[in-house]
Amino acid sequence: MDTMDTSRLRDAYRALLDAAATVADSGDTIPAPPPGEWNVDQILAHVAIINAATIAAASCVTSGANSTYDNRTALDTWTIERVIARAGGNAGLRERIRLQGEALCALGGPALSEAELDTPLSTLLLSNGKVLVDQPVRLGDIITGLAEVELPGHTKQLLALLPGTAGAAVTS
């Protein structure tokens, strides 16, 4: 059985968590994000929700059930604030993301078969109120998308919040 190489996913989680720690360690000097952009905790909560949705989709596929993938909950302000509160703030969010990353790397690697990774999921992805994807996407491509697009984008978004940077660029 072929397994997915999760080294890029591990690297993407490490970079995101390093960026989150750098921002957290910069103290109270973090400027407020530009209007319409997310603050550090909101970015981390969004990532935690995306991770949970990805874990849930992978778990459904491994149980033989049909699944979908929809990021709208991860864009909902009320849900984001609830996740921040339930995780206990920044440190709790970072630990949650670390553990979710470990789980996704384990699922994406040895736990999912090639047939499971090839399973198409009805997928709806939005960003800034615009539909990016509204079609079936392979589970393996969703996991790869975390490593190649989602996590690196939010890593840059976090680093853009550091004092002396130009500001955050994305809210998805």
Short mmCIF file of C-alpha atoms in Angstrom, two decimals:
data_model
loop_
_atom_site.label_atom_id
_atom_site.label_comp_id
_atom_site.label_asym_id
_atom_site.label_seq_id
_atom_site.Cartn_x
_atom_site.Cartn_y
_atom_site.Cartn_z
CA MET A 1 0.00 0.00 0.00
CA ASP A 2 1.32 3.44 -0.95
CA THR A 3 1.08 6.08 1.72
CA MET A 4 1.05 9.83 1.46
CA ASP A 5 4.32 11.58 2.26
CA THR A 6 3.38 13.97 5.06
CA SER A 7 6.77 15.67 5.43
CA ARG A 8 5.52 18.87 3.72
CA LEU A 9 2.46 18.87 5.97
CA ARG A 10 4.65 18.47 9.06
CA ASP A 11 6.89 21.29 7.84
CA ALA A 12 3.88 23.54 7.19
CA TYR A 13 2.54 22.93 10.71
CA ARG A 14 5.98 23.57 12.21
CA ALA A 15 6.31 26.86 10.29
CA LEU A 16 2.82 27.98 11.30
CA LEU A 17 3.40 27.16 14.96
CA ASP A 18 6.83 28.84 14.91
CA ALA A 19 5.22 31.97 13.43
CA ALA A 20 2.44 31.88 16.05
CA ALA A 21 5.03 31.56 18.84
CA THR A 22 7.10 34.42 17.38
CA VAL A 23 4.04 36.66 17.30
CA ALA A 24 3.00 35.61 20.83
CA ASP A 25 6.54 36.22 22.13
CA SER A 26 6.64 39.72 20.64
CA GLY A 27 4.52 40.87 23.59
CA ASP A 28 1.99 43.65 23.65
CA THR A 29 3.55 45.38 20.66
CA ILE A 30 1.36 43.54 18.14
CA PRO A 31 -0.56 46.16 16.21
CA ALA A 32 -4.25 45.63 15.57
CA PRO A 33 -4.85 44.04 12.20
CA PRO A 34 -6.15 46.25 9.39
CA PRO A 35 -9.96 46.60 9.28
CA GLY A 36 -11.58 43.39 8.05
CA GLU A 37 -8.54 41.25 8.86
CA TRP A 38 -8.17 38.72 11.66
CA ASN A 39 -6.07 39.03 14.79
CA VAL A 40 -3.66 36.29 15.88
CA ASP A 41 -6.17 34.27 17.89
CA GLN A 42 -8.79 34.49 15.14
CA ILE A 43 -6.28 33.17 12.59
CA LEU A 44 -5.34 30.29 14.89
CA ALA A 45 -8.99 29.47 15.64
CA HIS A 46 -9.73 29.43 11.90
CA VAL A 47 -6.85 26.98 11.36
CA ALA A 48 -8.05 24.82 14.26
CA ILE A 49 -11.55 24.66 12.72
CA ILE A 50 -10.13 23.77 9.29
CA ASN A 51 -8.03 21.05 10.94
CA ALA A 52 -11.07 19.65 12.75
CA ALA A 53 -13.07 19.60 9.49
CA THR A 54 -10.23 17.80 7.72
CA ILE A 55 -9.86 15.24 10.52
CA ALA A 56 -13.64 14.70 10.48
CA ALA A 57 -13.68 14.19 6.70
CA ALA A 58 -10.75 11.75 6.85
CA SER A 59 -12.41 9.87 9.71
CA CYS A 60 -15.65 9.56 7.74
CA VAL A 61 -13.76 8.19 4.74
CA THR A 62 -11.90 5.64 6.91
CA SER A 63 -15.22 4.49 8.38
CA GLY A 64 -16.61 3.89 4.89
CA ALA A 65 -19.10 6.75 5.15
CA ASN A 66 -19.68 9.50 2.62
CA SER A 67 -18.30 12.87 3.59
CA THR A 68 -18.21 16.48 2.47
CA TYR A 69 -15.71 19.28 3.01
CA ASP A 70 -16.99 22.80 3.62
CA ASN A 71 -14.99 25.66 5.16
CA ARG A 72 -17.89 28.04 5.89
CA THR A 73 -17.91 27.24 9.62
CA ALA A 74 -14.22 28.20 9.78
CA LEU A 75 -15.13 31.65 8.43
CA ASP A 76 -17.97 32.31 10.88
CA THR A 77 -17.03 35.02 13.42
CA TRP A 78 -19.20 33.61 16.22
CA THR A 79 -17.71 30.13 15.79
CA ILE A 80 -14.17 31.50 15.67
CA GLU A 81 -14.70 33.43 18.93
CA ARG A 82 -16.24 30.34 20.57
CA VAL A 83 -13.25 28.20 19.59
CA ILE A 84 -10.86 30.83 21.00
CA ALA A 85 -12.73 30.80 24.33
CA ARG A 86 -13.01 27.02 24.52
CA ALA A 87 -9.34 26.49 23.66
CA GLY A 88 -8.31 28.91 26.40
CA GLY A 89 -6.80 31.56 24.14
CA ASN A 90 -3.54 31.68 22.23
CA ALA A 91 -1.53 28.99 24.06
CA GLY A 92 -4.48 26.58 23.98
CA LEU A 93 -5.04 27.22 20.28
CA ARG A 94 -1.38 26.56 19.48
CA GLU A 95 -1.42 23.30 21.43
CA ARG A 96 -4.66 22.25 19.74
CA ILE A 97 -3.18 22.95 16.31
CA ARG A 98 0.00 21.04 17.21
CA LEU A 99 -2.01 17.97 18.23
CA GLN A 100 -4.33 18.24 15.24
CA GLY A 101 -1.29 18.45 12.97
CA GLU A 102 0.09 15.26 14.48
CA ALA A 103 -3.28 13.56 13.95
CA LEU A 104 -3.53 14.70 10.32
CA CYS A 105 0.02 13.60 9.58
CA ALA A 106 -0.77 10.18 11.07
CA LEU A 107 -4.02 9.92 9.10
CA GLY A 108 -2.54 11.26 5.88
CA GLY A 109 0.45 8.96 6.10
CA PRO A 110 0.10 5.36 7.21
CA ALA A 111 -3.58 5.28 8.21
CA LEU A 112 -5.20 6.15 4.87
CA SER A 113 -5.02 3.78 1.93
CA GLU A 114 -4.51 4.97 -1.62
CA ALA A 115 -8.20 4.27 -2.32
CA GLU A 116 -9.19 6.39 0.69
CA LEU A 117 -6.91 9.24 -0.37
CA ASP A 118 -8.50 9.04 -3.85
CA THR A 119 -12.03 9.36 -2.42
CA PRO A 120 -13.78 12.43 -3.86
CA LEU A 121 -15.52 14.70 -1.36
CA SER A 122 -18.16 17.23 -2.33
CA THR A 123 -16.18 20.38 -1.51
CA LEU A 124 -17.16 24.00 -0.94
CA LEU A 125 -14.34 26.46 -0.17
CA LEU A 126 -14.90 30.18 0.23
CA SER A 127 -12.50 33.06 0.84
CA ASN A 128 -13.45 36.70 1.39
CA GLY A 129 -17.03 35.95 0.37
CA LYS A 130 -16.04 34.37 -2.95
CA VAL A 131 -16.34 30.73 -3.97
CA LEU A 132 -12.91 29.24 -4.65
CA VAL A 133 -14.00 25.60 -5.07
CA ASP A 134 -17.44 24.08 -5.54
CA GLN A 135 -16.79 20.58 -6.89
CA PRO A 136 -15.60 17.16 -5.77
CA VAL A 137 -12.00 17.12 -4.52
CA ARG A 138 -9.95 14.05 -3.57
CA LEU A 139 -9.30 13.68 0.17
CA GLY A 140 -5.57 13.48 -0.58
CA ASP A 141 -5.75 16.81 -2.42
CA ILE A 142 -7.52 18.43 0.52
CA ILE A 143 -4.72 17.29 2.84
CA THR A 144 -2.09 18.40 0.32
CA GLY A 145 -3.86 21.76 0.05
CA LEU A 146 -3.33 22.29 3.77
CA ALA A 147 0.41 21.81 3.32
CA GLU A 148 0.78 23.83 0.13
CA VAL A 149 -1.76 26.66 0.44
CA GLU A 150 -3.77 26.94 3.67
CA LEU A 151 -1.06 26.66 6.32
CA PRO A 152 1.62 28.67 4.44
CA GLY A 153 -0.94 31.41 3.75
CA HIS A 154 -1.83 31.70 7.40
CA THR A 155 1.83 31.55 8.40
CA LYS A 156 2.43 34.64 6.24
CA GLN A 157 -0.69 36.24 7.66
CA LEU A 158 0.59 35.72 11.22
CA LEU A 159 4.04 37.09 10.43
CA ALA A 160 2.46 40.13 8.77
CA LEU A 161 1.03 41.05 12.19
CA LEU A 162 4.50 41.54 13.66
CA PRO A 163 5.48 45.16 14.33
CA GLY A 164 7.16 46.74 11.33
CA THR A 165 5.41 44.59 8.72
CA ALA A 166 2.99 45.73 6.08
CA GLY A 167 -0.08 44.01 7.59
CA ALA A 168 -2.06 40.83 7.02
CA ALA A 169 -3.02 39.93 3.50
CA VAL A 170 -5.60 37.15 3.74
CA THR A 171 -8.54 36.21 5.96
CA SER A 172 -9.36 32.77 4.66
#
